[in-house]
Amino acid sequence: MSDVKKTTIVLFSGDYDKVMAAYIIANGAAAYDHEVTIFHTFWGLNAMRKDEPIQPDKTFLEKMFGKFMPRGADKMPLSKMNFGGAGQKMIKNVMKKHNAMPLPDLIELAKEQDVKLVACTMTMDLLGLKQEELHDGIEYAGVAAYLADAENGNVNLFI
Amino acid sequence: MSDVKKTTIVLFSGDYDKVMAAYIIANGAAAYDHEVTIFHTFWGLNAMRKDEPIQPDKTFLEKMFGKFMPRGADKMPLSKMNFGGAGQKMIKNVMKKHNAMPLPDLIELAKEQDVKLVACTMTMDLLGLKQEELHDGIEYAGVAAYLADAENGNVNLFI
Amino acid sequence: MSDVKKTTIVLFSGDYDKVMAAYIIANGAAAYDHEVTIFHTFWGLNAMRKDEPIQPDKTFLEKMFGKFMPRGADKMPLSKMNFGGAGQKMIKNVMKKHNAMPLPDLIELAKEQDVKLVACTMTMDLLGLKQEELHDGIEYAGVAAYLADAENGNVNLFI
């Protein structure tokens, strides 16, 4: 085990509150000089979606999935108390009042702090997501790369 | 890494069954002489709410959130098969039949075993929860304190 | 800490996608020579249920729970975008198209790779599940056994 601490998060969830928890821990760990990786898989991939409606060559079912899944972190629902989006709006308002960072800013901060953002290629296939729909400058990998990061890690979380 | 084993749990969930899983693992680890911390954040904070209806000075939206969120561990729903509370009742009945501890007792046991119970101050602000609403004798901290516990830990879980 | 890497997963969830994530990580870790344990608890126990309708001696409530819970991994719903089963069918179709393994095959592969599959006896009681309903050749244990595996582990996840 090297001297540098490592935090590796599998981000499976696509809920606003869980993604926020993941990025707050990631940014905190990066501030404490951890090497941090967030491995986005399944619904967590939606945090990496661009805001614009990109329609690459997709099958009908892929289009349907793409349409119903949130386009980017800012559009994700809460896992609880969402009330058709009202709960998410309340959380965002309170965050503004407390000068807390909204989720898209937490993601930008993670990039600035060199948190390694990875998209799981296998689940991209399953959900019909293409690289041109996702944020620029992220990495693409599979479970082997995840394990290589995690097996020497200090803080391993599945969110 | 010191000789004492450490278990550190981020308790994000506010579901009866998940909170139960967290406290069973925490109590088990404490029984095996681990230093155990449960860091309550987001919906997991509701496990630390007192049963009485305390109405500190709150905004309208904070009051609404406070009203809809379960007041204490005993009132939490199941994550699955809740059937409007019937599933939770069934689980509680079976637990009684098997002489298993109900959740409030698991939390008391954790306190007796010196499990460190922490409430995340940042998410308390987001959900409008005040210290006077929460159990006495718990600690208040943020992500930095969590990481200090977790980075030298043996068992790190996000529940 | 021994030289062999260890991956220990608490599988709490009974959602098709989360169980899939657990078994993909488990199989990956086994392929990289980790000692891997999946500790099935609560709804994750349903992944170990046999397909046949077995009706051991059960109380009425246990039968009701048994009827509403999915009988085996193949029948589990998605955690998101399930659309009454349509989303799960789509994921399965895409997996076939990409020659990805369906969940029951991932579980078989895990067995072939000597992943230790454990069923949590305490939660079996709570959900009214009996050993004759579950896969053959798995182990039965409680939280103490889990901790013994996890406390020397490299990758510890709660899914």
PDB file of C-alpha atoms in Angstrom, chain B residues 47-127:
ATOM      1  CA  ALA B  47     -32.967   7.615  12.848  1.00  0.00           C
ATOM      2  CA  MET B  48     -31.664  10.167  15.351  1.00  0.00           C
ATOM      3  CA  ARG B  49     -34.934  12.115  15.632  1.00  0.00           C
ATOM      4  CA  LYS B  50     -36.735  12.134  18.958  1.00  0.00           C
ATOM      5  CA  ASP B  51     -40.242  10.763  19.103  1.00  0.00           C
ATOM      6  CA  GLU B  52     -41.851  13.949  20.439  1.00  0.00           C
ATOM      7  CA  PRO B  53     -43.123  16.569  18.017  1.00  0.00           C
ATOM      8  CA  ILE B  54     -40.567  19.336  18.546  1.00  0.00           C
ATOM      9  CA  GLN B  55     -41.207  22.437  16.474  1.00  0.00           C
ATOM     10  CA  PRO B  56     -38.193  24.715  16.707  1.00  0.00           C
ATOM     11  CA  ASP B  57     -38.144  27.921  14.748  1.00  0.00           C
ATOM     12  CA  LYS B  58     -38.503  26.710  11.158  1.00  0.00           C
ATOM     13  CA  THR B  59     -39.433  28.051   7.763  1.00  0.00           C
ATOM     14  CA  PHE B  60     -42.591  26.767   6.099  1.00  0.00           C
ATOM     15  CA  LEU B  61     -40.710  24.382   3.820  1.00  0.00           C
ATOM     16  CA  GLU B  62     -38.600  23.065   6.693  1.00  0.00           C
ATOM     17  CA  LYS B  63     -41.800  22.387   8.628  1.00  0.00           C
ATOM     18  CA  MET B  64     -43.264  20.508   5.666  1.00  0.00           C
ATOM     19  CA  PHE B  65     -40.151  18.365   5.314  1.00  0.00           C
ATOM     20  CA  GLY B  66     -40.111  17.794   9.062  1.00  0.00           C
ATOM     21  CA  LYS B  67     -43.719  16.659   8.971  1.00  0.00           C
ATOM     22  CA  PHE B  68     -43.313  14.173   6.143  1.00  0.00           C
ATOM     23  CA  MET B  69     -40.073  12.626   7.352  1.00  0.00           C
ATOM     24  CA  PRO B  70     -40.351   9.839   9.935  1.00  0.00           C
ATOM     25  CA  ARG B  71     -39.867  10.985  13.531  1.00  0.00           C
ATOM     26  CA  GLY B  72     -37.410   8.387  14.768  1.00  0.00           C
ATOM     27  CA  ALA B  73     -36.275   4.935  13.755  1.00  0.00           C
ATOM     28  CA  ASP B  74     -39.425   3.156  14.843  1.00  0.00           C
ATOM     29  CA  LYS B  75     -41.549   5.035  12.318  1.00  0.00           C
ATOM     30  CA  MET B  76     -39.422   4.412   9.247  1.00  0.00           C
ATOM     31  CA  PRO B  77     -40.889   2.519   6.288  1.00  0.00           C
ATOM     32  CA  LEU B  78     -39.357  -0.572   4.679  1.00  0.00           C
ATOM     33  CA  SER B  79     -37.417   0.018   1.450  1.00  0.00           C
ATOM     34  CA  LYS B  80     -39.463  -2.797  -0.201  1.00  0.00           C
ATOM     35  CA  MET B  81     -42.734  -4.588   0.542  1.00  0.00           C
ATOM     36  CA  ASN B  82     -43.807  -1.843   2.922  1.00  0.00           C
ATOM     37  CA  PHE B  83     -47.490  -2.177   1.840  1.00  0.00           C
ATOM     38  CA  GLY B  84     -48.423   1.083   3.580  1.00  0.00           C
ATOM     39  CA  GLY B  85     -46.756  -0.005   6.803  1.00  0.00           C
ATOM     40  CA  ALA B  86     -48.103  -3.603   6.930  1.00  0.00           C
ATOM     41  CA  GLY B  87     -44.760  -5.059   5.839  1.00  0.00           C
ATOM     42  CA  GLN B  88     -42.929  -3.064   8.489  1.00  0.00           C
ATOM     43  CA  LYS B  89     -45.420  -4.322  11.118  1.00  0.00           C
ATOM     44  CA  MET B  90     -44.912  -7.902   9.975  1.00  0.00           C
ATOM     45  CA  ILE B  91     -41.138  -7.597  10.246  1.00  0.00           C
ATOM     46  CA  LYS B  92     -41.534  -6.127  13.733  1.00  0.00           C
ATOM     47  CA  ASN B  93     -43.869  -8.961  14.768  1.00  0.00           C
ATOM     48  CA  VAL B  94     -41.512 -11.633  13.493  1.00  0.00           C
ATOM     49  CA  MET B  95     -38.636  -9.926  15.271  1.00  0.00           C
ATOM     50  CA  LYS B  96     -40.585 -10.102  18.512  1.00  0.00           C
ATOM     51  CA  LYS B  97     -41.359 -13.788  17.915  1.00  0.00           C
ATOM     52  CA  HIS B  98     -37.661 -14.511  17.359  1.00  0.00           C
ATOM     53  CA  ASN B  99     -36.632 -12.329  20.312  1.00  0.00           C
ATOM     54  CA  ALA B 100     -34.699 -10.095  17.921  1.00  0.00           C
ATOM     55  CA  MET B 101     -34.141  -6.503  18.995  1.00  0.00           C
ATOM     56  CA  PRO B 102     -36.375  -3.836  17.489  1.00  0.00           C
ATOM     57  CA  LEU B 103     -34.563  -0.928  15.882  1.00  0.00           C
ATOM     58  CA  PRO B 104     -34.827   1.556  18.788  1.00  0.00           C
ATOM     59  CA  ASP B 105     -33.234  -1.090  21.046  1.00  0.00           C
ATOM     60  CA  LEU B 106     -30.478  -1.689  18.503  1.00  0.00           C
ATOM     61  CA  ILE B 107     -29.729   2.035  18.637  1.00  0.00           C
ATOM     62  CA  GLU B 108     -29.678   2.013  22.450  1.00  0.00           C
ATOM     63  CA  LEU B 109     -27.349  -0.990  22.394  1.00  0.00           C
ATOM     64  CA  ALA B 110     -25.049   0.859  20.020  1.00  0.00           C
ATOM     65  CA  LYS B 111     -24.886   3.762  22.457  1.00  0.00           C
ATOM     66  CA  GLU B 112     -24.103   1.403  25.332  1.00  0.00           C
ATOM     67  CA  GLN B 113     -21.327  -0.171  23.279  1.00  0.00           C
ATOM     68  CA  ASP B 114     -19.830   3.288  22.643  1.00  0.00           C
ATOM     69  CA  VAL B 115     -20.552   3.315  18.961  1.00  0.00           C
ATOM     70  CA  LYS B 116     -19.881   6.909  17.943  1.00  0.00           C
ATOM     71  CA  LEU B 117     -23.095   8.366  16.525  1.00  0.00           C
ATOM     72  CA  VAL B 118     -22.512  11.434  14.380  1.00  0.00           C
ATOM     73  CA  ALA B 119     -25.020  13.720  12.665  1.00  0.00           C
ATOM     74  CA  CYS B 120     -23.884  15.458   9.486  1.00  0.00           C
ATOM     75  CA  THR B 121     -24.358  19.173  10.071  1.00  0.00           C
ATOM     76  CA  MET B 122     -24.446  20.085   6.392  1.00  0.00           C
ATOM     77  CA  THR B 123     -27.384  17.836   5.575  1.00  0.00           C
ATOM     78  CA  MET B 124     -29.160  18.861   8.811  1.00  0.00           C
ATOM     79  CA  ASP B 125     -29.258  22.347   7.293  1.00  0.00           C
ATOM     80  CA  LEU B 126     -30.588  21.009   4.001  1.00  0.00           C
ATOM     81  CA  LEU B 127     -33.419  19.079   5.635  1.00  0.00           C
TER      82      LEU B 127
END
